[in-house]
Coordinates of C-alpha atoms in Angstrom, one line a residue:
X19 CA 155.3 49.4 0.5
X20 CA 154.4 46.8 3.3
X21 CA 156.5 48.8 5.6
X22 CA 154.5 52.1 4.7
X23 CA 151.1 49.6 4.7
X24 CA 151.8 48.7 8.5
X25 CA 152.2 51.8 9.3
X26 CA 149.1 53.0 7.5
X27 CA 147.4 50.0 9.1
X28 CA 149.0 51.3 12.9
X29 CA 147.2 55.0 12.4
X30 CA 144.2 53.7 10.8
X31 CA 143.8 51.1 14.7
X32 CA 145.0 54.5 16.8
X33 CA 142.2 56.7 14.9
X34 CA 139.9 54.5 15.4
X35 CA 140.1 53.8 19.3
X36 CA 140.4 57.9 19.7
X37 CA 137.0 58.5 17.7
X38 CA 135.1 55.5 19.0
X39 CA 136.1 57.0 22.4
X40 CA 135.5 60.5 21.5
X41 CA 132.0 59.8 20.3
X42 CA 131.0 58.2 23.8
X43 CA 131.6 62.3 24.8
X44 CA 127.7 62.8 23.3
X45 CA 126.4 61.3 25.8
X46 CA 128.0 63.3 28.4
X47 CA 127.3 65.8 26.9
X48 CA 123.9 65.2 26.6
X49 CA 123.5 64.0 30.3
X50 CA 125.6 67.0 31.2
X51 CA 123.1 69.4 28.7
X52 CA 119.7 67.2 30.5
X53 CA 121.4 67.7 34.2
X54 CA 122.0 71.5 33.6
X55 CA 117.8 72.2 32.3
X56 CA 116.8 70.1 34.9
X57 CA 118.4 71.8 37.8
X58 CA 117.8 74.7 35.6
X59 CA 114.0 74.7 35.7
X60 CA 113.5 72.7 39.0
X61 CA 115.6 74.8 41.2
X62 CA 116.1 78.2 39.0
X63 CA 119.9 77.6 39.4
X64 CA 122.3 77.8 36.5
X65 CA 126.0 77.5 35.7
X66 CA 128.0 78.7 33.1
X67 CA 130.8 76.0 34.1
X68 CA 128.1 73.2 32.8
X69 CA 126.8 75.3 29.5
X70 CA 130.6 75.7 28.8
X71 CA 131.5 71.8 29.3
X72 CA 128.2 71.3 27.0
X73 CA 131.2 73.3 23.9
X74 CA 134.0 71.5 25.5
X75 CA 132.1 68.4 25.1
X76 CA 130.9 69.1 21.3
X77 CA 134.2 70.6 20.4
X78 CA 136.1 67.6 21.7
X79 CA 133.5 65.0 20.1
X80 CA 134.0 67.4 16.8
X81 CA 137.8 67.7 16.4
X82 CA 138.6 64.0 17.5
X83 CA 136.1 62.2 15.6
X84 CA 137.4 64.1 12.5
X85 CA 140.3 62.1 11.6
X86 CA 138.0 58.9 12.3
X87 CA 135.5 60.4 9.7
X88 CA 138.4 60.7 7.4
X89 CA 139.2 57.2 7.6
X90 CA 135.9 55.7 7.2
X91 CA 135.5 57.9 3.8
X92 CA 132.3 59.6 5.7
X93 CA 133.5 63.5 5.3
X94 CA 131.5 65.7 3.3
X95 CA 132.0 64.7 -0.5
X96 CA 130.7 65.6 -4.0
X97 CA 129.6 62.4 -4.6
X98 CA 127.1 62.7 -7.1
X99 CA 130.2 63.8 -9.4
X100 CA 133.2 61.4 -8.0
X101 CA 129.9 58.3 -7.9
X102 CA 130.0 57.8 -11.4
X103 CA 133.7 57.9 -11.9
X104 CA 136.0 54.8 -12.0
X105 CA 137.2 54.0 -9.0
X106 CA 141.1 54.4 -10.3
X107 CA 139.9 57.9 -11.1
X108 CA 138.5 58.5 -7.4
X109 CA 141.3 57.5 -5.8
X110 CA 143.7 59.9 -7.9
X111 CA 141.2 62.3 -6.7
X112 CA 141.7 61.3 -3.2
X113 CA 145.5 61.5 -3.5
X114 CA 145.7 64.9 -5.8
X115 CA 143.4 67.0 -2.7
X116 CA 144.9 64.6 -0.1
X117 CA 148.5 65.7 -1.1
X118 CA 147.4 69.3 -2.4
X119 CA 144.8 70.6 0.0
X120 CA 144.2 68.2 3.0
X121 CA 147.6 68.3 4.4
X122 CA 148.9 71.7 3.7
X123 CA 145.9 72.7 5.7
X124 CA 146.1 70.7 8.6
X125 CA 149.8 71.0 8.7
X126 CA 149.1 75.0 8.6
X127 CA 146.3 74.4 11.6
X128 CA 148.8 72.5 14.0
X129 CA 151.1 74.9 13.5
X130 CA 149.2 77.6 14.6
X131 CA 147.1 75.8 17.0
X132 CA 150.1 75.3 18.9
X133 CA 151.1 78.8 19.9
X134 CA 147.5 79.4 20.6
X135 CA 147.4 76.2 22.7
X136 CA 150.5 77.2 24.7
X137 CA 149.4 80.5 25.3
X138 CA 146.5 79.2 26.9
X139 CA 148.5 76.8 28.8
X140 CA 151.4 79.5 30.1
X141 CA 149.0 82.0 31.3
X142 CA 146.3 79.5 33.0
X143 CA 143.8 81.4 30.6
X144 CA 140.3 81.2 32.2
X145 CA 136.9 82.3 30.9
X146 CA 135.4 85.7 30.9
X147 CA 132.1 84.0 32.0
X148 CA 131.4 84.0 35.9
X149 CA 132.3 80.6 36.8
X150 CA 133.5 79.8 33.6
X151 CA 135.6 76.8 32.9
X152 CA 139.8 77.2 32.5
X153 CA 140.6 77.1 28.7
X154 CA 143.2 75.3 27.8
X155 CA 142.3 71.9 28.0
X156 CA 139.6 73.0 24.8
X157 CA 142.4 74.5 23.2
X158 CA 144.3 71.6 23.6
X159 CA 141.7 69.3 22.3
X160 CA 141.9 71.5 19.0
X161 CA 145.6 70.8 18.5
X162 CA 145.3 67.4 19.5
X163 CA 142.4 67.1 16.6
X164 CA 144.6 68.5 14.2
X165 CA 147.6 66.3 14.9
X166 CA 145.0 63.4 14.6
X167 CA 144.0 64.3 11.5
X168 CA 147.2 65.2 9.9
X169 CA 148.9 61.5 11.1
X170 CA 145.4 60.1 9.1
X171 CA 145.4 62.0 6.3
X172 CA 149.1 60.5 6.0
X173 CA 147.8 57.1 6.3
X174 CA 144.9 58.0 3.4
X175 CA 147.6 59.1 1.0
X176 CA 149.9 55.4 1.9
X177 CA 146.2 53.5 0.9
X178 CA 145.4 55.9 -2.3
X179 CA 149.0 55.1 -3.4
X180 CA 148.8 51.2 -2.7
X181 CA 145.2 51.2 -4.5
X182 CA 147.2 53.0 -8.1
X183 CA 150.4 50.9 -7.2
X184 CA 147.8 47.7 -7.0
X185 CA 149.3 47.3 -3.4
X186 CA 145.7 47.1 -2.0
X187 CA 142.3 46.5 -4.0
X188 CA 140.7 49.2 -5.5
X189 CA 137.4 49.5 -3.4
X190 CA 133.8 48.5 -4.6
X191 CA 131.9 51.4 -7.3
X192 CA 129.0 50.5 -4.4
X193 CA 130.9 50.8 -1.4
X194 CA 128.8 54.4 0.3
X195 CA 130.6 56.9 2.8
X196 CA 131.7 54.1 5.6
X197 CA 133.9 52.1 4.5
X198 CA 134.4 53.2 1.0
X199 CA 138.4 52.5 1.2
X200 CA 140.0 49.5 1.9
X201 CA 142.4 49.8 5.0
X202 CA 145.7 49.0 5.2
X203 CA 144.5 45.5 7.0
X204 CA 142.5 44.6 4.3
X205 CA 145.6 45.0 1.7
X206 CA 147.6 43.4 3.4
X207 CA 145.4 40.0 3.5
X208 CA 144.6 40.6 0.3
X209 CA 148.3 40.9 -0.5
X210 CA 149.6 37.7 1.4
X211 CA 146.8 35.6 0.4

């Protein structure tokens, strides 16, 4: 179980430093969405390269900070069901969609976001907008999100397992959506001390 806690521990630091960097892509996109109405309205110029890097931008942010979301226990939950459960109970929860839902579907989305990615890639695909932006890169982004997500949601079921096996602490009944799941770090100090 160490072995499988360090790894656990290596995904949970790589997800973190691709979603912390991925959320700084807001801003762009915000500057790039204020430049665009400026120049919009001061100059009655427009660009559909701009209003397309605005969806690159948000798609980006959206499929690499999904993993991170994942690991921080912030996705969209039924909490006012699973709050009032023990927290042995929760984290059978956790592991019975992780193992049952989560990754069969994220396994079945990076298998077919590849083909679509290297389709895009092989024929240079462009938009159908005037000006528009080449498209592969956005496709890529949405494999790359995927393989994210599937390498965390491997790392949740390693913590859900340690929590049953009593490898890491069970998290606090008041711990909210950040945080909510002791990482792999935290089991191990727990586990040497």
């Amino acid at each position: 179980m160490r072995a499988l806690l360090a790894l656990s521990r290596g995904i949970d630091a790589v997800t973190r430093v691709v979603g912390q960097a991925a959320a700084w892509l807001i801003l762009v996109a915000v500057l790039v969405s204020a430049g665009n109405a400026v120049i919009r309205k001061a100059f009655n110029m427009s660009s559909n390269s701009w209003l397309e890097l605005q969806w690159y931008l948000f798609g980006a942010v959206f499929m690499l900070c999904a993993a991170w979301a994942l690991q921080r226990n912030a996705h969209v939950r039924i909490d006012v069901v699973t709050a009032h459960l023990r927290a042995r109970t929760r984290a059978w929860i956790d592991l019975i969609c992780h193992v049952l839902f989560l990754a069969p579907f994220v396994l079945l989305m990076t298998w077919l976001s590849w083909p679509f990615f290297m389709r895009s890639l092989a024929s240079g695909e462009s938009s159908s907008n005037a000006g528009g932006l080449i498209l592969w890169p956005a496709k890529g982004l949405v494999l790359l999100g995927f393989i994210v997500l599937i390498v965390q949601t491997v790392s949740e079921i390693i913590k859900r397992v340690a929590h049953l096996t009593g490898h890491l602490p069970m998290p606090a009944a008041d711990e909210g959506q950040t945080g909510g799941h002791a990482t792999a770090a935290d089991g191990e100090i727990a586990h040497n001390a």
